Amino acid sequence: MPASGTHNVQLMVDHLFRHESGKMVAVLSRAFGFSNIETAEDIVQDTLLKALETWKYDAIPANPQAWLYRVAKNKAIDVIRRQQLKYKIDTDLTALLQSEYSLVPAINELFKESEINDSLLRMMFACCHPAIGHEAQISLILKTLCGLSAREIANAFLSQEDTITKRLYRTKEKIRKEHISLEYPGTAHMASRIHAILTTLYLLFNEGYHSSHPEKLIREDLCEEAMRLLLLLCNNPRTGLPEAQALMALMCYQVSRFNSRLDDKGYIVLLQDQDRSQWNKYLIEKGNEFMARASAGHQIHKYHIEAGIAWAHANAANYQDTDWQLILHLYDSLLSSHYNPIVALNRSVVLGEVAGYQAAIDELSQLTSLHSSSYYHTTLGEMHLKAGHKEQALLCFQSALLLTTSQPERELIQRKINMCL
Amino acid sequence: MEKFMFLFRGGTTKNLSAEENQSHMQKWYMWMQELKKNGVYVSGEPLHMEGTTVAGTNKVVTDGPFTEVKELVGGYMVVTAADMKQAVELSKGCPTFELDGSVEVRQVRNMNM
């Protein structure tokens, strides 16, 4: 077989199948009802399989999305016509779907772009129903909206495929038992449900941003998914609360640094050492736009403050010229309403820049609850190293080395240890 | 150069995730582009899984073939190669083997004397 000289031509947009899968599951669940979500998933799975079986013979249609939708629609209509499902559907669309005159137009209507976005939002709202636990919410969103398989989800969260499968099964049981539907919550509950979605997307983003995966520090696709879903929320006037815009700004700023966080060997590059010309200016601009949107209204939410901190870093020409005083002020704000030892840990780094490294060291000695966190020891170690206390720094980094499970982090800590010797 | 037909069987599974599905398709595409670039690809098409069989002197029409999915021919391809050995080598580039599929390689009869 001759060596492949073919340049890598991409057949379809990245993640097309995954994203279309999410859309189709959302739309069909809207049609069949949330409790019949598995029927929706089966149809979508069959549709993608049929696509593979046909298209692989060099027969990709000019409009892949339209092909997928047509096949899924036909399968759905077929399934609805079969008696069993018809009478199990209990949604506001039931009457339309049970009548032969309106069945096909109703299904066609659901597959229009504006309706698809609506279905996606409804799915997000339903997945974050208070009866569903946080871990289950993330798993459900990744499975239904992001088109990941149980195995892929397990891989993302260092879990077992079995665990995820069982969790999804139990969640679907709960959805049926509690009659959780794809209706938007009433106006009284909208804000709290949106906050639940924001929390879940924040957690998902965080996992992608600084992954607990032993080898892959950054999982960009998870961040991308969180941002894609958050964008839907932000662009809908009903759901685009200022705190959602602030969270979006935060995500834009964090992702803007992806290219500079690891060097070409995959080693971690700390903020102070990053080449800021590698920062994605387009994303920083976007972040600034969302910050502007977030300033509407009168209430400051913690995402505003976190975004503010990220804004200060993103718009600083270099580490030394960063407005540390402002960032310290923002951290104080954050801590006064939401005390959290990890946030206090982060603040100590800023304190080091503003009031000197000894001040940071003194501050850190107060944080006794974090002794089992590798980050506590690396932070303290870095402060000691900057203050010239090599022996104390070495002890800290050695403690950190014992506590981390991440290979890239281990490599970094080893480098720091070498600087202490 | 002789013509050879590839008959594809199996190589499908319900267990693929959406992402795996798309990347598998990408591999088929790359394989075919390679064959075309080397000037050996002649034709190829997918087949519907359902069909009808007409058989015997009475031309009895039956639904089917109803065989196991992995025995059913899902599609075909025609390529050119110097001999069977080379045709077999060409077939080995097919991504279907990753999913346990099979390729039957048959030489097309050359009617020139």
PDB file of C-alpha atoms in Angstrom, chain A residues 141-337:
ATOM      1  CA  ILE A 141     -26.272  16.921  29.300  1.00  0.00           C
ATOM      2  CA  LEU A 142     -23.175  15.324  27.828  1.00  0.00           C
ATOM      3  CA  LYS A 143     -25.150  12.300  26.656  1.00  0.00           C
ATOM      4  CA  THR A 144     -28.204  14.054  25.244  1.00  0.00           C
ATOM      5  CA  LEU A 145     -27.098  17.530  24.172  1.00  0.00           C
ATOM      6  CA  CYS A 146     -23.460  16.892  23.383  1.00  0.00           C
ATOM      7  CA  GLY A 147     -23.838  13.464  21.794  1.00  0.00           C
ATOM      8  CA  LEU A 148     -21.185  11.715  23.885  1.00  0.00           C
ATOM      9  CA  SER A 149     -21.423   8.006  24.599  1.00  0.00           C
ATOM     10  CA  ALA A 150     -21.276   6.614  28.148  1.00  0.00           C
ATOM     11  CA  ARG A 151     -17.757   5.446  27.441  1.00  0.00           C
ATOM     12  CA  GLU A 152     -16.673   8.911  26.308  1.00  0.00           C
ATOM     13  CA  ILE A 153     -18.266  10.514  29.381  1.00  0.00           C
ATOM     14  CA  ALA A 154     -16.524   8.016  31.653  1.00  0.00           C
ATOM     15  CA  ASN A 155     -13.258   8.851  29.970  1.00  0.00           C
ATOM     16  CA  ALA A 156     -13.815  12.581  30.507  1.00  0.00           C
ATOM     17  CA  PHE A 157     -14.450  12.178  34.221  1.00  0.00           C
ATOM     18  CA  LEU A 158     -12.093   9.331  35.067  1.00  0.00           C
ATOM     19  CA  SER A 159     -15.024   7.128  35.841  1.00  0.00           C
ATOM     20  CA  GLN A 160     -16.074   3.679  34.643  1.00  0.00           C
ATOM     21  CA  GLU A 161     -18.399   3.217  31.693  1.00  0.00           C
ATOM     22  CA  ASP A 162     -20.529   0.998  33.918  1.00  0.00           C
ATOM     23  CA  THR A 163     -20.932   3.745  36.531  1.00  0.00           C
ATOM     24  CA  ILE A 164     -22.061   6.269  33.941  1.00  0.00           C
ATOM     25  CA  THR A 165     -24.463   3.830  32.285  1.00  0.00           C
ATOM     26  CA  LYS A 166     -26.084   3.041  35.627  1.00  0.00           C
ATOM     27  CA  ARG A 167     -26.249   6.722  36.542  1.00  0.00           C
ATOM     28  CA  LEU A 168     -27.964   7.561  33.250  1.00  0.00           C
ATOM     29  CA  TYR A 169     -30.381   4.677  33.674  1.00  0.00           C
ATOM     30  CA  ARG A 170     -31.317   5.770  37.188  1.00  0.00           C
ATOM     31  CA  THR A 171     -31.714   9.368  36.048  1.00  0.00           C
ATOM     32  CA  LYS A 172     -34.115   8.356  33.290  1.00  0.00           C
ATOM     33  CA  GLU A 173     -36.094   6.291  35.804  1.00  0.00           C
ATOM     34  CA  LYS A 174     -36.338   9.364  38.014  1.00  0.00           C
ATOM     35  CA  ILE A 175     -37.456  11.501  35.066  1.00  0.00           C
ATOM     36  CA  ARG A 176     -40.318   9.080  34.472  1.00  0.00           C
ATOM     37  CA  LYS A 177     -41.222   8.753  38.136  1.00  0.00           C
ATOM     38  CA  GLU A 178     -41.189  12.483  38.855  1.00  0.00           C
ATOM     39  CA  HIS A 179     -42.828  13.282  35.503  1.00  0.00           C
ATOM     40  CA  ILE A 180     -40.118  15.789  34.652  1.00  0.00           C
ATOM     41  CA  SER A 181     -41.146  17.438  31.407  1.00  0.00           C
ATOM     42  CA  LEU A 182     -39.595  19.596  28.715  1.00  0.00           C
ATOM     43  CA  GLU A 183     -41.784  22.538  29.652  1.00  0.00           C
ATOM     44  CA  TYR A 184     -40.029  25.704  30.776  1.00  0.00           C
ATOM     45  CA  PRO A 185     -40.348  26.249  34.523  1.00  0.00           C
ATOM     46  CA  GLY A 186     -42.837  28.937  35.598  1.00  0.00           C
ATOM     47  CA  THR A 187     -41.551  32.544  35.819  1.00  0.00           C
ATOM     48  CA  ALA A 188     -41.049  32.167  39.571  1.00  0.00           C
ATOM     49  CA  HIS A 189     -38.593  29.336  39.038  1.00  0.00           C
ATOM     50  CA  MET A 190     -36.874  30.492  35.865  1.00  0.00           C
ATOM     51  CA  ALA A 191     -34.008  32.322  37.571  1.00  0.00           C
ATOM     52  CA  SER A 192     -33.124  29.492  39.930  1.00  0.00           C
ATOM     53  CA  ARG A 193     -33.234  26.947  37.105  1.00  0.00           C
ATOM     54  CA  ILE A 194     -31.012  29.152  34.956  1.00  0.00           C
ATOM     55  CA  HIS A 195     -28.580  29.354  37.865  1.00  0.00           C
ATOM     56  CA  ALA A 196     -28.610  25.562  38.083  1.00  0.00           C
ATOM     57  CA  ILE A 197     -27.747  25.376  34.389  1.00  0.00           C
ATOM     58  CA  LEU A 198     -24.965  27.923  34.857  1.00  0.00           C
ATOM     59  CA  THR A 199     -23.508  25.894  37.724  1.00  0.00           C
ATOM     60  CA  THR A 200     -23.554  22.733  35.651  1.00  0.00           C
ATOM     61  CA  LEU A 201     -21.962  24.410  32.639  1.00  0.00           C
ATOM     62  CA  TYR A 202     -19.379  25.999  34.954  1.00  0.00           C
ATOM     63  CA  LEU A 203     -18.482  22.558  36.321  1.00  0.00           C
ATOM     64  CA  LEU A 204     -18.300  21.106  32.829  1.00  0.00           C
ATOM     65  CA  PHE A 205     -16.106  23.959  31.646  1.00  0.00           C
ATOM     66  CA  ASN A 206     -13.877  23.634  34.673  1.00  0.00           C
ATOM     67  CA  GLU A 207     -13.292  19.973  33.990  1.00  0.00           C
ATOM     68  CA  GLY A 208     -12.216  20.797  30.453  1.00  0.00           C
ATOM     69  CA  TYR A 209     -10.102  23.775  31.497  1.00  0.00           C
ATOM     70  CA  HIS A 210      -8.024  21.954  34.036  1.00  0.00           C
ATOM     71  CA  SER A 211      -8.765  18.331  33.642  1.00  0.00           C
ATOM     72  CA  SER A 212      -8.302  15.728  36.355  1.00  0.00           C
ATOM     73  CA  HIS A 213      -7.309  13.348  33.584  1.00  0.00           C
ATOM     74  CA  PRO A 214      -3.864  11.929  34.380  1.00  0.00           C
ATOM     75  CA  GLU A 215      -2.419  12.756  30.990  1.00  0.00           C
ATOM     76  CA  LYS A 216      -4.473  15.433  29.311  1.00  0.00           C
ATOM     77  CA  LEU A 217      -4.371  18.711  31.201  1.00  0.00           C
ATOM     78  CA  ILE A 218      -6.720  20.579  28.894  1.00  0.00           C
ATOM     79  CA  ARG A 219      -9.770  18.994  27.348  1.00  0.00           C
ATOM     80  CA  GLU A 220     -10.772  21.640  24.863  1.00  0.00           C
ATOM     81  CA  ASP A 221     -13.779  19.774  23.578  1.00  0.00           C
ATOM     82  CA  LEU A 222     -15.454  19.885  27.009  1.00  0.00           C
ATOM     83  CA  CYS A 223     -14.876  23.642  27.233  1.00  0.00           C
ATOM     84  CA  GLU A 224     -16.207  24.014  23.724  1.00  0.00           C
ATOM     85  CA  GLU A 225     -19.377  22.122  24.609  1.00  0.00           C
ATOM     86  CA  ALA A 226     -19.967  24.214  27.720  1.00  0.00           C
ATOM     87  CA  MET A 227     -19.536  27.408  25.707  1.00  0.00           C
ATOM     88  CA  ARG A 228     -21.727  26.208  22.851  1.00  0.00           C
ATOM     89  CA  LEU A 229     -24.595  25.474  25.228  1.00  0.00           C
ATOM     90  CA  LEU A 230     -24.074  28.656  27.239  1.00  0.00           C
ATOM     91  CA  LEU A 231     -24.214  30.684  24.033  1.00  0.00           C
ATOM     92  CA  LEU A 232     -27.739  29.398  23.389  1.00  0.00           C
ATOM     93  CA  LEU A 233     -28.713  30.629  26.817  1.00  0.00           C
ATOM     94  CA  CYS A 234     -27.023  33.995  26.334  1.00  0.00           C
ATOM     95  CA  ASN A 235     -28.569  34.703  22.953  1.00  0.00           C
ATOM     96  CA  ASN A 236     -32.142  34.069  24.077  1.00  0.00           C
ATOM     97  CA  PRO A 237     -33.616  37.232  25.631  1.00  0.00           C
ATOM     98  CA  ARG A 238     -35.703  35.176  28.037  1.00  0.00           C
ATOM     99  CA  THR A 239     -32.742  33.320  29.453  1.00  0.00           C
ATOM    100  CA  GLY A 240     -29.788  35.620  28.772  1.00  0.00           C
ATOM    101  CA  LEU A 241     -29.464  36.958  32.318  1.00  0.00           C
ATOM    102  CA  PRO A 242     -26.514  39.254  33.106  1.00  0.00           C
ATOM    103  CA  GLU A 243     -24.831  36.497  35.119  1.00  0.00           C
ATOM    104  CA  ALA A 244     -25.038  34.178  32.098  1.00  0.00           C
ATOM    105  CA  GLN A 245     -23.279  36.831  29.981  1.00  0.00           C
ATOM    106  CA  ALA A 246     -20.677  37.227  32.736  1.00  0.00           C
ATOM    107  CA  LEU A 247     -20.036  33.483  32.784  1.00  0.00           C
ATOM    108  CA  MET A 248     -19.663  33.520  29.014  1.00  0.00           C
ATOM    109  CA  ALA A 249     -17.127  36.353  29.312  1.00  0.00           C
ATOM    110  CA  LEU A 250     -15.212  34.326  31.900  1.00  0.00           C
ATOM    111  CA  MET A 251     -15.108  31.304  29.608  1.00  0.00           C
ATOM    112  CA  CYS A 252     -13.936  33.375  26.642  1.00  0.00           C
ATOM    113  CA  TYR A 253     -11.063  34.843  28.649  1.00  0.00           C
ATOM    114  CA  GLN A 254      -9.969  31.467  29.997  1.00  0.00           C
ATOM    115  CA  VAL A 255     -10.028  29.775  26.609  1.00  0.00           C
ATOM    116  CA  SER A 256      -8.113  32.670  25.031  1.00  0.00           C
ATOM    117  CA  ARG A 257      -4.996  31.393  26.793  1.00  0.00           C
ATOM    118  CA  PHE A 258      -5.175  27.756  25.668  1.00  0.00           C
ATOM    119  CA  ASN A 259      -2.414  27.990  23.083  1.00  0.00           C
ATOM    120  CA  SER A 260       0.079  29.350  25.590  1.00  0.00           C
ATOM    121  CA  ARG A 261      -0.636  27.150  28.599  1.00  0.00           C
ATOM    122  CA  LEU A 262       1.320  24.163  27.339  1.00  0.00           C
ATOM    123  CA  ASP A 263       4.561  24.230  25.386  1.00  0.00           C
ATOM    124  CA  ASP A 264       5.199  22.022  22.363  1.00  0.00           C
ATOM    125  CA  LYS A 265       6.373  19.204  24.623  1.00  0.00           C
ATOM    126  CA  GLY A 266       3.111  19.364  26.557  1.00  0.00           C
ATOM    127  CA  TYR A 267       4.721  20.903  29.640  1.00  0.00           C
ATOM    128  CA  ILE A 268       2.786  23.414  31.731  1.00  0.00           C
ATOM    129  CA  VAL A 269       3.651  27.079  31.208  1.00  0.00           C
ATOM    130  CA  LEU A 270       2.652  29.256  34.172  1.00  0.00           C
ATOM    131  CA  LEU A 271       0.820  32.554  33.643  1.00  0.00           C
ATOM    132  CA  GLN A 272       3.930  34.569  34.468  1.00  0.00           C
ATOM    133  CA  ASP A 273       5.869  32.755  31.710  1.00  0.00           C
ATOM    134  CA  GLN A 274       3.217  32.663  28.990  1.00  0.00           C
ATOM    135  CA  ASP A 275       3.776  34.267  25.619  1.00  0.00           C
ATOM    136  CA  ARG A 276       0.854  36.675  25.532  1.00  0.00           C
ATOM    137  CA  SER A 277       1.117  37.098  21.760  1.00  0.00           C
ATOM    138  CA  GLN A 278      -0.281  33.553  21.650  1.00  0.00           C
ATOM    139  CA  TRP A 279      -3.418  34.618  23.473  1.00  0.00           C
ATOM    140  CA  ASN A 280      -6.469  34.554  21.211  1.00  0.00           C
ATOM    141  CA  LYS A 281      -7.336  38.216  20.638  1.00  0.00           C
ATOM    142  CA  TYR A 282     -10.661  37.384  19.025  1.00  0.00           C
ATOM    143  CA  LEU A 283     -11.789  35.527  22.133  1.00  0.00           C
ATOM    144  CA  ILE A 284     -10.617  38.345  24.402  1.00  0.00           C
ATOM    145  CA  GLU A 285     -12.644  40.769  22.285  1.00  0.00           C
ATOM    146  CA  LYS A 286     -15.636  38.454  22.539  1.00  0.00           C
ATOM    147  CA  GLY A 287     -15.110  38.267  26.285  1.00  0.00           C
ATOM    148  CA  ASN A 288     -15.144  42.046  26.474  1.00  0.00           C
ATOM    149  CA  GLU A 289     -18.409  42.101  24.506  1.00  0.00           C
ATOM    150  CA  PHE A 290     -20.037  39.685  26.904  1.00  0.00           C
ATOM    151  CA  MET A 291     -18.713  41.712  29.847  1.00  0.00           C
ATOM    152  CA  ALA A 292     -20.534  44.721  28.389  1.00  0.00           C
ATOM    153  CA  ARG A 293     -23.741  42.688  28.093  1.00  0.00           C
ATOM    154  CA  ALA A 294     -23.250  41.471  31.646  1.00  0.00           C
ATOM    155  CA  SER A 295     -23.217  44.997  33.034  1.00  0.00           C
ATOM    156  CA  ALA A 296     -26.960  45.341  32.416  1.00  0.00           C
ATOM    157  CA  GLY A 297     -29.112  45.233  35.530  1.00  0.00           C
ATOM    158  CA  HIS A 298     -28.224  46.065  39.118  1.00  0.00           C
ATOM    159  CA  GLN A 299     -27.109  42.876  40.771  1.00  0.00           C
ATOM    160  CA  ILE A 300     -23.533  41.654  40.970  1.00  0.00           C
ATOM    161  CA  HIS A 301     -23.271  37.902  40.826  1.00  0.00           C
ATOM    162  CA  LYS A 302     -20.127  35.913  41.626  1.00  0.00           C
ATOM    163  CA  TYR A 303     -19.662  35.239  37.905  1.00  0.00           C
ATOM    164  CA  HIS A 304     -19.345  39.003  37.386  1.00  0.00           C
ATOM    165  CA  ILE A 305     -16.482  39.096  39.861  1.00  0.00           C
ATOM    166  CA  GLU A 306     -14.756  36.021  38.448  1.00  0.00           C
ATOM    167  CA  ALA A 307     -15.122  37.451  34.965  1.00  0.00           C
ATOM    168  CA  GLY A 308     -13.717  40.744  36.218  1.00  0.00           C
ATOM    169  CA  ILE A 309     -10.612  38.987  37.498  1.00  0.00           C
ATOM    170  CA  ALA A 310     -10.216  37.177  34.171  1.00  0.00           C
ATOM    171  CA  TRP A 311     -10.772  40.471  32.326  1.00  0.00           C
ATOM    172  CA  ALA A 312      -7.953  42.102  34.285  1.00  0.00           C
ATOM    173  CA  HIS A 313      -5.536  39.318  33.289  1.00  0.00           C
ATOM    174  CA  ALA A 314      -6.705  39.087  29.681  1.00  0.00           C
ATOM    175  CA  ASN A 315      -6.313  42.794  29.049  1.00  0.00           C
ATOM    176  CA  ALA A 316      -2.908  43.158  30.748  1.00  0.00           C
ATOM    177  CA  ALA A 317       0.076  43.521  28.419  1.00  0.00           C
ATOM    178  CA  ASN A 318       2.253  41.400  30.695  1.00  0.00           C
ATOM    179  CA  TYR A 319       2.432  39.857  34.162  1.00  0.00           C
ATOM    180  CA  GLN A 320       4.197  42.830  35.781  1.00  0.00           C
ATOM    181  CA  ASP A 321       1.752  45.404  34.365  1.00  0.00           C
ATOM    182  CA  THR A 322      -1.321  43.534  35.601  1.00  0.00           C
ATOM    183  CA  ASP A 323      -3.630  45.586  37.795  1.00  0.00           C
ATOM    184  CA  TRP A 324      -3.000  43.445  40.877  1.00  0.00           C
ATOM    185  CA  GLN A 325      -4.639  45.950  43.191  1.00  0.00           C
ATOM    186  CA  LEU A 326      -7.904  45.685  41.263  1.00  0.00           C
ATOM    187  CA  ILE A 327      -7.735  41.899  41.226  1.00  0.00           C
ATOM    188  CA  LEU A 328      -7.093  41.822  44.976  1.00  0.00           C
ATOM    189  CA  HIS A 329     -10.126  44.025  45.472  1.00  0.00           C
ATOM    190  CA  LEU A 330     -12.223  41.664  43.346  1.00  0.00           C
ATOM    191  CA  TYR A 331     -11.059  38.628  45.305  1.00  0.00           C
ATOM    192  CA  ASP A 332     -11.970  40.403  48.555  1.00  0.00           C
ATOM    193  CA  SER A 333     -15.421  40.997  47.109  1.00  0.00           C
ATOM    194  CA  LEU A 334     -15.767  37.369  46.127  1.00  0.00           C
ATOM    195  CA  LEU A 335     -14.635  36.120  49.508  1.00  0.00           C
ATOM    196  CA  SER A 336     -16.925  38.403  51.449  1.00  0.00           C
ATOM    197  CA  SER A 337     -20.017  36.897  49.811  1.00  0.00           C
TER     198      SER A 337
END
